[in-house]
């Protein structure tokens, strides 16, 4: 098994209407339950918006702290889901379910340094 | 004595097969390629003395496997133990057709995985299954060699790191994934159609491999038939000066009868299946064209019916444009012109060329000349421009 990160790409702006959001949250719960059922679940969670971010930067032996996200962009990381899958096809299958549940684009990436087999 | 040409022919025929087997054996595309290249280098040294062995593919695969195991053992890696264990069960005899067939199929589906960019799919397919070198592929796609090398390295790294599976997709996914594989092969063919004969030949060869591997997929047969029927016209497609000759003006005695016969028999096989798809219909249209000994004898009614079917299965403005050409022949240029004028294809040279022809035939020469001008202005290839310029000149004489 290999670990894959499913990243939820969220657009900057107003969240959807409460009734829409409620449906999405319900679909996400179903998706997470399915991951657990299949033994593919590791961890998942949503993140607060980029305005809540703080960046730390090492600078000549000191550490600078600045308010705000690392980069300004139209999309940001809205949440992550860490899964276990035997190969990319299986990970993409989970990704497909995740994008349907969240209605948002999902980026699928493998973790480094995991042996074959 | 064995000629270099003989060894080259074996290389062309067996490279993809050998790489496919070695990828399964070693689980690593780069190692597999190196091992197969090593084996061919050995063949170049040995075969001139010993002659080509009775089963060149078996010889290459066995030699490559031994080389790879030797190398891994020297480097004493975990893979070496895997490979050695696998070798215990792998007989030295030439590989069975069954597993090899499956290995090549797996490799094609791996190269054409939807998680890879289309241009990486094309490059990998040509590299791993066609045995083309990186400089050859770079030349064919007009990119600098380092760019192509990097594209291949990245694609192979993604296959390894993201663990793109080396397998034929499940039945449920198959139709969708076969489409991707066919699109890659047709892309290679079309790239060659602009003047790279070797790429057309490579695409036809890959089409034959696919048809041998997936004889039950009608669209696979359809694509092969389509490529064969188009390829059959190559001898008539150019004037001695290298200008393109339109289908209606071609000397049909120059067409390759063997390729046409093969293409048409594949189309008939598809018809018997009765599971039409876009490639099969396009092949059928080309089969109708190749039935006509002269352009005037073309069965346009049948071609129109096929385009109607294509518009249902794979509608696009370009298909609508081609359909209008058939309408012009069956219902007259005026009806066709109305259809063409409704299309939004202003940036496409063939749109203006078809319009020009229809305007000429409806007796509107001034507008026809302007449309030819528009078509010529949008055509970058001088060989493609020539027949348009000829038509425009003829118009002034009318």
PDB file of N, CA and C in Angstrom, chain B residues 225-302:
ATOM      1  N   UNK B 225      -8.351  -0.058 -39.811  1.00  0.00           N
ATOM      2  CA  UNK B 225      -8.905   0.039 -41.164  1.00  0.00           C
ATOM      3  C   UNK B 225      -8.803   1.473 -41.683  1.00  0.00           C
ATOM      4  N   UNK B 226      -9.157   2.424 -40.824  1.00  0.00           N
ATOM      5  CA  UNK B 226      -9.100   3.834 -41.211  1.00  0.00           C
ATOM      6  C   UNK B 226      -7.688   4.228 -41.641  1.00  0.00           C
ATOM      7  N   UNK B 227      -6.706   3.842 -40.839  1.00  0.00           N
ATOM      8  CA  UNK B 227      -5.321   4.215 -41.147  1.00  0.00           C
ATOM      9  C   UNK B 227      -4.849   3.537 -42.433  1.00  0.00           C
ATOM     10  N   UNK B 228      -5.210   2.268 -42.616  1.00  0.00           N
ATOM     11  CA  UNK B 228      -4.789   1.539 -43.823  1.00  0.00           C
ATOM     12  C   UNK B 228      -5.388   2.179 -45.075  1.00  0.00           C
ATOM     13  N   UNK B 229      -6.679   2.543 -44.999  1.00  0.00           N
ATOM     14  CA  UNK B 229      -7.354   3.098 -46.174  1.00  0.00           C
ATOM     15  C   UNK B 229      -6.799   4.480 -46.530  1.00  0.00           C
ATOM     16  N   UNK B 230      -6.444   5.270 -45.517  1.00  0.00           N
ATOM     17  CA  UNK B 230      -5.849   6.584 -45.800  1.00  0.00           C
ATOM     18  C   UNK B 230      -4.431   6.389 -46.335  1.00  0.00           C
ATOM     19  N   UNK B 231      -3.709   5.473 -45.684  1.00  0.00           N
ATOM     20  CA  UNK B 231      -2.322   5.211 -46.084  1.00  0.00           C
ATOM     21  C   UNK B 231      -2.253   4.718 -47.530  1.00  0.00           C
ATOM     22  N   UNK B 232      -3.278   3.986 -47.964  1.00  0.00           N
ATOM     23  CA  UNK B 232      -3.293   3.419 -49.331  1.00  0.00           C
ATOM     24  C   UNK B 232      -3.226   4.512 -50.394  1.00  0.00           C
ATOM     25  N   UNK B 233      -3.649   5.732 -50.052  1.00  0.00           N
ATOM     26  CA  UNK B 233      -3.693   6.809 -51.045  1.00  0.00           C
ATOM     27  C   UNK B 233      -2.393   7.586 -51.133  1.00  0.00           C
ATOM     28  N   UNK B 234      -1.448   7.252 -50.240  1.00  0.00           N
ATOM     29  CA  UNK B 234      -0.213   8.030 -50.203  1.00  0.00           C
ATOM     30  C   UNK B 234       0.433   8.214 -51.582  1.00  0.00           C
ATOM     31  N   UNK B 235       0.537   7.132 -52.407  1.00  0.00           N
ATOM     32  CA  UNK B 235       1.233   7.317 -53.689  1.00  0.00           C
ATOM     33  C   UNK B 235       0.559   8.338 -54.600  1.00  0.00           C
ATOM     34  N   UNK B 236      -0.733   8.613 -54.383  1.00  0.00           N
ATOM     35  CA  UNK B 236      -1.458   9.539 -55.257  1.00  0.00           C
ATOM     36  C   UNK B 236      -1.643  10.910 -54.623  1.00  0.00           C
ATOM     37  N   UNK B 237      -1.158  11.047 -53.385  1.00  0.00           N
ATOM     38  CA  UNK B 237      -1.472  12.266 -52.632  1.00  0.00           C
ATOM     39  C   UNK B 237      -0.615  13.467 -52.984  1.00  0.00           C
ATOM     40  N   UNK B 238       0.504  13.227 -53.688  1.00  0.00           N
ATOM     41  CA  UNK B 238       1.405  14.330 -53.976  1.00  0.00           C
ATOM     42  C   UNK B 238       1.765  14.367 -55.447  1.00  0.00           C
ATOM     43  N   UNK B 239       1.927  15.587 -55.998  1.00  0.00           N
ATOM     44  CA  UNK B 239       2.483  15.723 -57.339  1.00  0.00           C
ATOM     45  C   UNK B 239       3.980  15.469 -57.236  1.00  0.00           C
ATOM     46  N   UNK B 240       4.661  15.249 -58.378  1.00  0.00           N
ATOM     47  CA  UNK B 240       6.121  15.078 -58.310  1.00  0.00           C
ATOM     48  C   UNK B 240       6.814  16.261 -57.624  1.00  0.00           C
ATOM     49  N   UNK B 241       6.171  17.442 -57.646  1.00  0.00           N
ATOM     50  CA  UNK B 241       6.767  18.607 -56.987  1.00  0.00           C
ATOM     51  C   UNK B 241       6.485  18.629 -55.491  1.00  0.00           C
ATOM     52  N   UNK B 242       5.720  17.661 -54.982  1.00  0.00           N
ATOM     53  CA  UNK B 242       5.441  17.604 -53.556  1.00  0.00           C
ATOM     54  C   UNK B 242       4.181  18.354 -53.147  1.00  0.00           C
ATOM     55  N   UNK B 243       3.406  18.854 -54.129  1.00  0.00           N
ATOM     56  CA  UNK B 243       2.147  19.519 -53.778  1.00  0.00           C
ATOM     57  C   UNK B 243       1.077  18.475 -53.496  1.00  0.00           C
ATOM     58  N   UNK B 244       0.167  18.805 -52.571  1.00  0.00           N
ATOM     59  CA  UNK B 244      -0.900  17.865 -52.252  1.00  0.00           C
ATOM     60  C   UNK B 244      -1.924  17.810 -53.384  1.00  0.00           C
ATOM     61  N   UNK B 245      -2.485  16.623 -53.616  1.00  0.00           N
ATOM     62  CA  UNK B 245      -3.532  16.453 -54.612  1.00  0.00           C
ATOM     63  C   UNK B 245      -4.811  16.109 -53.858  1.00  0.00           C
ATOM     64  N   UNK B 246      -5.892  16.861 -54.132  1.00  0.00           N
ATOM     65  CA  UNK B 246      -7.155  16.592 -53.449  1.00  0.00           C
ATOM     66  C   UNK B 246      -7.674  15.214 -53.844  1.00  0.00           C
ATOM     67  N   UNK B 247      -8.461  14.629 -52.944  1.00  0.00           N
ATOM     68  CA  UNK B 247      -8.996  13.288 -53.174  1.00  0.00           C
ATOM     69  C   UNK B 247      -9.682  13.188 -54.537  1.00  0.00           C
ATOM     70  N   UNK B 248     -10.488  14.219 -54.883  1.00  0.00           N
ATOM     71  CA  UNK B 248     -11.255  14.158 -56.140  1.00  0.00           C
ATOM     72  C   UNK B 248     -10.345  14.210 -57.364  1.00  0.00           C
ATOM     73  N   UNK B 249      -9.121  14.720 -57.206  1.00  0.00           N
ATOM     74  CA  UNK B 249      -8.217  14.855 -58.356  1.00  0.00           C
ATOM     75  C   UNK B 249      -7.168  13.752 -58.420  1.00  0.00           C
ATOM     76  N   UNK B 250      -7.179  12.831 -57.449  1.00  0.00           N
ATOM     77  CA  UNK B 250      -6.100  11.845 -57.400  1.00  0.00           C
ATOM     78  C   UNK B 250      -6.209  10.807 -58.525  1.00  0.00           C
ATOM     79  N   UNK B 251      -5.051  10.347 -59.015  1.00  0.00           N
ATOM     80  CA  UNK B 251      -5.002   9.257 -59.979  1.00  0.00           C
ATOM     81  C   UNK B 251      -5.162   7.952 -59.205  1.00  0.00           C
ATOM     82  N   UNK B 252      -6.380   7.405 -59.253  1.00  0.00           N
ATOM     83  CA  UNK B 252      -6.716   6.284 -58.385  1.00  0.00           C
ATOM     84  C   UNK B 252      -5.996   4.982 -58.756  1.00  0.00           C
ATOM     85  N   UNK B 253      -5.376   4.975 -59.936  1.00  0.00           N
ATOM     86  CA  UNK B 253      -4.593   3.778 -60.299  1.00  0.00           C
ATOM     87  C   UNK B 253      -3.348   3.660 -59.430  1.00  0.00           C
ATOM     88  N   UNK B 254      -2.971   4.781 -58.786  1.00  0.00           N
ATOM     89  CA  UNK B 254      -1.767   4.760 -57.947  1.00  0.00           C
ATOM     90  C   UNK B 254      -2.046   4.245 -56.537  1.00  0.00           C
ATOM     91  N   UNK B 255      -3.308   4.131 -56.174  1.00  0.00           N
ATOM     92  CA  UNK B 255      -3.635   3.683 -54.816  1.00  0.00           C
ATOM     93  C   UNK B 255      -3.124   2.257 -54.571  1.00  0.00           C
ATOM     94  N   UNK B 256      -2.742   2.006 -53.318  1.00  0.00           N
ATOM     95  CA  UNK B 256      -2.199   0.700 -52.949  1.00  0.00           C
ATOM     96  C   UNK B 256      -3.364  -0.289 -52.747  1.00  0.00           C
ATOM     97  N   UNK B 257      -3.519  -1.178 -53.729  1.00  0.00           N
ATOM     98  CA  UNK B 257      -4.671  -2.107 -53.719  1.00  0.00           C
ATOM     99  C   UNK B 257      -4.645  -3.072 -52.529  1.00  0.00           C
ATOM    100  N   UNK B 258      -3.441  -3.488 -52.120  1.00  0.00           N
ATOM    101  CA  UNK B 258      -3.352  -4.448 -51.005  1.00  0.00           C
ATOM    102  C   UNK B 258      -3.847  -3.828 -49.704  1.00  0.00           C
ATOM    103  N   UNK B 259      -3.406  -2.578 -49.466  1.00  0.00           N
ATOM    104  CA  UNK B 259      -3.836  -1.902 -48.243  1.00  0.00           C
ATOM    105  C   UNK B 259      -5.344  -1.674 -48.261  1.00  0.00           C
ATOM    106  N   UNK B 260      -5.881  -1.320 -49.456  1.00  0.00           N
ATOM    107  CA  UNK B 260      -7.325  -1.092 -49.566  1.00  0.00           C
ATOM    108  C   UNK B 260      -8.078  -2.392 -49.271  1.00  0.00           C
ATOM    109  N   UNK B 261      -7.597  -3.485 -49.855  1.00  0.00           N
ATOM    110  CA  UNK B 261      -8.275  -4.772 -49.639  1.00  0.00           C
ATOM    111  C   UNK B 261      -8.283  -5.128 -48.152  1.00  0.00           C
ATOM    112  N   UNK B 262      -7.134  -4.908 -47.503  1.00  0.00           N
ATOM    113  CA  UNK B 262      -7.035  -5.229 -46.080  1.00  0.00           C
ATOM    114  C   UNK B 262      -7.966  -4.328 -45.255  1.00  0.00           C
ATOM    115  N   UNK B 263      -7.953  -3.033 -45.584  1.00  0.00           N
ATOM    116  CA  UNK B 263      -8.800  -2.083 -44.865  1.00  0.00           C
ATOM    117  C   UNK B 263     -10.274  -2.412 -45.052  1.00  0.00           C
ATOM    118  N   UNK B 264     -10.652  -2.724 -46.297  1.00  0.00           N
ATOM    119  CA  UNK B 264     -12.060  -3.006 -46.564  1.00  0.00           C
ATOM    120  C   UNK B 264     -12.518  -4.297 -45.878  1.00  0.00           C
ATOM    121  N   UNK B 265     -11.635  -5.264 -45.826  1.00  0.00           N
ATOM    122  CA  UNK B 265     -12.051  -6.512 -45.177  1.00  0.00           C
ATOM    123  C   UNK B 265     -12.239  -6.279 -43.669  1.00  0.00           C
ATOM    124  N   UNK B 266     -11.405  -5.382 -43.089  1.00  0.00           N
ATOM    125  CA  UNK B 266     -11.602  -5.034 -41.672  1.00  0.00           C
ATOM    126  C   UNK B 266     -12.925  -4.299 -41.473  1.00  0.00           C
ATOM    127  N   UNK B 267     -13.264  -3.413 -42.408  1.00  0.00           N
ATOM    128  CA  UNK B 267     -14.533  -2.681 -42.305  1.00  0.00           C
ATOM    129  C   UNK B 267     -15.700  -3.667 -42.346  1.00  0.00           C
ATOM    130  N   UNK B 268     -15.589  -4.659 -43.234  1.00  0.00           N
ATOM    131  CA  UNK B 268     -16.677  -5.663 -43.305  1.00  0.00           C
ATOM    132  C   UNK B 268     -16.795  -6.438 -41.995  1.00  0.00           C
ATOM    133  N   UNK B 269     -15.615  -6.751 -41.394  1.00  0.00           N
ATOM    134  CA  UNK B 269     -15.640  -7.454 -40.104  1.00  0.00           C
ATOM    135  C   UNK B 269     -16.360  -6.603 -39.063  1.00  0.00           C
ATOM    136  N   UNK B 270     -16.093  -5.290 -39.089  1.00  0.00           N
ATOM    137  CA  UNK B 270     -16.745  -4.375 -38.135  1.00  0.00           C
ATOM    138  C   UNK B 270     -18.252  -4.349 -38.376  1.00  0.00           C
ATOM    139  N   UNK B 271     -18.654  -4.291 -39.655  1.00  0.00           N
ATOM    140  CA  UNK B 271     -20.079  -4.232 -39.975  1.00  0.00           C
ATOM    141  C   UNK B 271     -20.807  -5.433 -39.397  1.00  0.00           C
ATOM    142  N   UNK B 272     -20.139  -6.600 -39.479  1.00  0.00           N
ATOM    143  CA  UNK B 272     -20.779  -7.817 -38.960  1.00  0.00           C
ATOM    144  C   UNK B 272     -20.996  -7.725 -37.451  1.00  0.00           C
ATOM    145  N   UNK B 273     -20.071  -7.018 -36.742  1.00  0.00           N
ATOM    146  CA  UNK B 273     -20.221  -6.832 -35.293  1.00  0.00           C
ATOM    147  C   UNK B 273     -21.417  -5.959 -34.959  1.00  0.00           C
ATOM    148  N   UNK B 274     -21.648  -4.968 -35.841  1.00  0.00           N
ATOM    149  CA  UNK B 274     -22.746  -4.029 -35.641  1.00  0.00           C
ATOM    150  C   UNK B 274     -22.689  -3.306 -34.294  1.00  0.00           C
ATOM    151  N   UNK B 275     -21.480  -2.836 -33.933  1.00  0.00           N
ATOM    152  CA  UNK B 275     -21.327  -1.959 -32.760  1.00  0.00           C
ATOM    153  C   UNK B 275     -20.595  -0.715 -33.234  1.00  0.00           C
ATOM    154  N   UNK B 276     -21.262   0.120 -34.035  1.00  0.00           N
ATOM    155  CA  UNK B 276     -20.535   1.200 -34.693  1.00  0.00           C
ATOM    156  C   UNK B 276     -19.936   2.196 -33.708  1.00  0.00           C
ATOM    157  N   UNK B 277     -18.794   2.733 -34.084  1.00  0.00           N
ATOM    158  CA  UNK B 277     -18.121   3.779 -33.320  1.00  0.00           C
ATOM    159  C   UNK B 277     -17.473   4.734 -34.308  1.00  0.00           C
ATOM    160  N   UNK B 278     -16.994   5.874 -33.808  1.00  0.00           N
ATOM    161  CA  UNK B 278     -16.471   6.908 -34.713  1.00  0.00           C
ATOM    162  C   UNK B 278     -15.361   6.424 -35.666  1.00  0.00           C
ATOM    163  N   UNK B 279     -14.420   5.617 -35.168  1.00  0.00           N
ATOM    164  CA  UNK B 279     -13.345   5.170 -36.067  1.00  0.00           C
ATOM    165  C   UNK B 279     -13.879   4.247 -37.147  1.00  0.00           C
ATOM    166  N   UNK B 280     -14.795   3.344 -36.746  1.00  0.00           N
ATOM    167  CA  UNK B 280     -15.360   2.425 -37.736  1.00  0.00           C
ATOM    168  C   UNK B 280     -16.107   3.177 -38.822  1.00  0.00           C
ATOM    169  N   UNK B 281     -16.876   4.199 -38.421  1.00  0.00           N
ATOM    170  CA  UNK B 281     -17.652   4.934 -39.427  1.00  0.00           C
ATOM    171  C   UNK B 281     -16.724   5.708 -40.356  1.00  0.00           C
ATOM    172  N   UNK B 282     -15.701   6.329 -39.778  1.00  0.00           N
ATOM    173  CA  UNK B 282     -14.750   7.031 -40.640  1.00  0.00           C
ATOM    174  C   UNK B 282     -14.048   6.067 -41.582  1.00  0.00           C
ATOM    175  N   UNK B 283     -13.760   4.870 -41.093  1.00  0.00           N
ATOM    176  CA  UNK B 283     -13.153   3.851 -41.953  1.00  0.00           C
ATOM    177  C   UNK B 283     -14.133   3.473 -43.057  1.00  0.00           C
ATOM    178  N   UNK B 284     -15.398   3.319 -42.717  1.00  0.00           N
ATOM    179  CA  UNK B 284     -16.404   2.945 -43.720  1.00  0.00           C
ATOM    180  C   UNK B 284     -16.520   4.028 -44.795  1.00  0.00           C
ATOM    181  N   UNK B 285     -16.465   5.294 -44.380  1.00  0.00           N
ATOM    182  CA  UNK B 285     -16.518   6.392 -45.352  1.00  0.00           C
ATOM    183  C   UNK B 285     -15.344   6.284 -46.318  1.00  0.00           C
ATOM    184  N   UNK B 286     -14.171   6.017 -45.759  1.00  0.00           N
ATOM    185  CA  UNK B 286     -12.993   5.887 -46.619  1.00  0.00           C
ATOM    186  C   UNK B 286     -13.064   4.644 -47.485  1.00  0.00           C
ATOM    187  N   UNK B 287     -13.727   3.608 -46.975  1.00  0.00           N
ATOM    188  CA  UNK B 287     -13.895   2.392 -47.787  1.00  0.00           C
ATOM    189  C   UNK B 287     -14.792   2.688 -48.990  1.00  0.00           C
ATOM    190  N   UNK B 288     -15.829   3.500 -48.801  1.00  0.00           N
ATOM    191  CA  UNK B 288     -16.703   3.867 -49.922  1.00  0.00           C
ATOM    192  C   UNK B 288     -15.905   4.646 -50.966  1.00  0.00           C
ATOM    193  N   UNK B 289     -15.096   5.593 -50.513  1.00  0.00           N
ATOM    194  CA  UNK B 289     -14.251   6.346 -51.451  1.00  0.00           C
ATOM    195  C   UNK B 289     -13.352   5.401 -52.245  1.00  0.00           C
ATOM    196  N   UNK B 290     -12.771   4.408 -51.544  1.00  0.00           N
ATOM    197  CA  UNK B 290     -11.813   3.553 -52.258  1.00  0.00           C
ATOM    198  C   UNK B 290     -12.503   2.561 -53.187  1.00  0.00           C
ATOM    199  N   UNK B 291     -13.830   2.432 -53.048  1.00  0.00           N
ATOM    200  CA  UNK B 291     -14.596   1.581 -53.983  1.00  0.00           C
ATOM    201  C   UNK B 291     -14.732   2.203 -55.364  1.00  0.00           C
ATOM    202  N   UNK B 292     -14.663   3.547 -55.417  1.00  0.00           N
ATOM    203  CA  UNK B 292     -14.950   4.230 -56.688  1.00  0.00           C
ATOM    204  C   UNK B 292     -13.708   4.283 -57.564  1.00  0.00           C
ATOM    205  N   UNK B 293     -13.806   3.713 -58.784  1.00  0.00           N
ATOM    206  CA  UNK B 293     -12.646   3.736 -59.671  1.00  0.00           C
ATOM    207  C   UNK B 293     -12.311   5.150 -60.152  1.00  0.00           C
ATOM    208  N   UNK B 294     -13.336   5.994 -60.297  1.00  0.00           N
ATOM    209  CA  UNK B 294     -13.101   7.416 -60.570  1.00  0.00           C
ATOM    210  C   UNK B 294     -13.953   8.227 -59.586  1.00  0.00           C
ATOM    211  N   UNK B 295     -13.549   9.483 -59.353  1.00  0.00           N
ATOM    212  CA  UNK B 295     -14.237  10.303 -58.346  1.00  0.00           C
ATOM    213  C   UNK B 295     -15.729  10.405 -58.638  1.00  0.00           C
ATOM    214  N   UNK B 296     -16.085  10.508 -59.940  1.00  0.00           N
ATOM    215  CA  UNK B 296     -17.489  10.695 -60.326  1.00  0.00           C
ATOM    216  C   UNK B 296     -18.351   9.485 -59.955  1.00  0.00           C
ATOM    217  N   UNK B 297     -17.718   8.334 -59.739  1.00  0.00           N
ATOM    218  CA  UNK B 297     -18.471   7.123 -59.427  1.00  0.00           C
ATOM    219  C   UNK B 297     -18.688   6.945 -57.921  1.00  0.00           C
ATOM    220  N   UNK B 298     -18.291   7.937 -57.114  1.00  0.00           N
ATOM    221  CA  UNK B 298     -18.414   7.820 -55.656  1.00  0.00           C
ATOM    222  C   UNK B 298     -19.885   7.707 -55.238  1.00  0.00           C
ATOM    223  N   UNK B 299     -20.144   6.777 -54.325  1.00  0.00           N
ATOM    224  CA  UNK B 299     -21.515   6.576 -53.820  1.00  0.00           C
ATOM    225  C   UNK B 299     -21.773   7.575 -52.688  1.00  0.00           C
ATOM    226  N   UNK B 300     -22.125   8.815 -53.082  1.00  0.00           N
ATOM    227  CA  UNK B 300     -22.273   9.876 -52.085  1.00  0.00           C
ATOM    228  C   UNK B 300     -23.457   9.636 -51.156  1.00  0.00           C
ATOM    229  N   UNK B 301     -24.472   8.948 -51.644  1.00  0.00           N
ATOM    230  CA  UNK B 301     -25.629   8.658 -50.799  1.00  0.00           C
ATOM    231  C   UNK B 301     -25.208   7.849 -49.578  1.00  0.00           C
ATOM    232  N   UNK B 302     -24.359   6.850 -49.828  1.00  0.00           N
ATOM    233  CA  UNK B 302     -23.883   6.020 -48.718  1.00  0.00           C
ATOM    234  C   UNK B 302     -22.988   6.822 -47.775  1.00  0.00           C
TER     235      UNK B 302
END
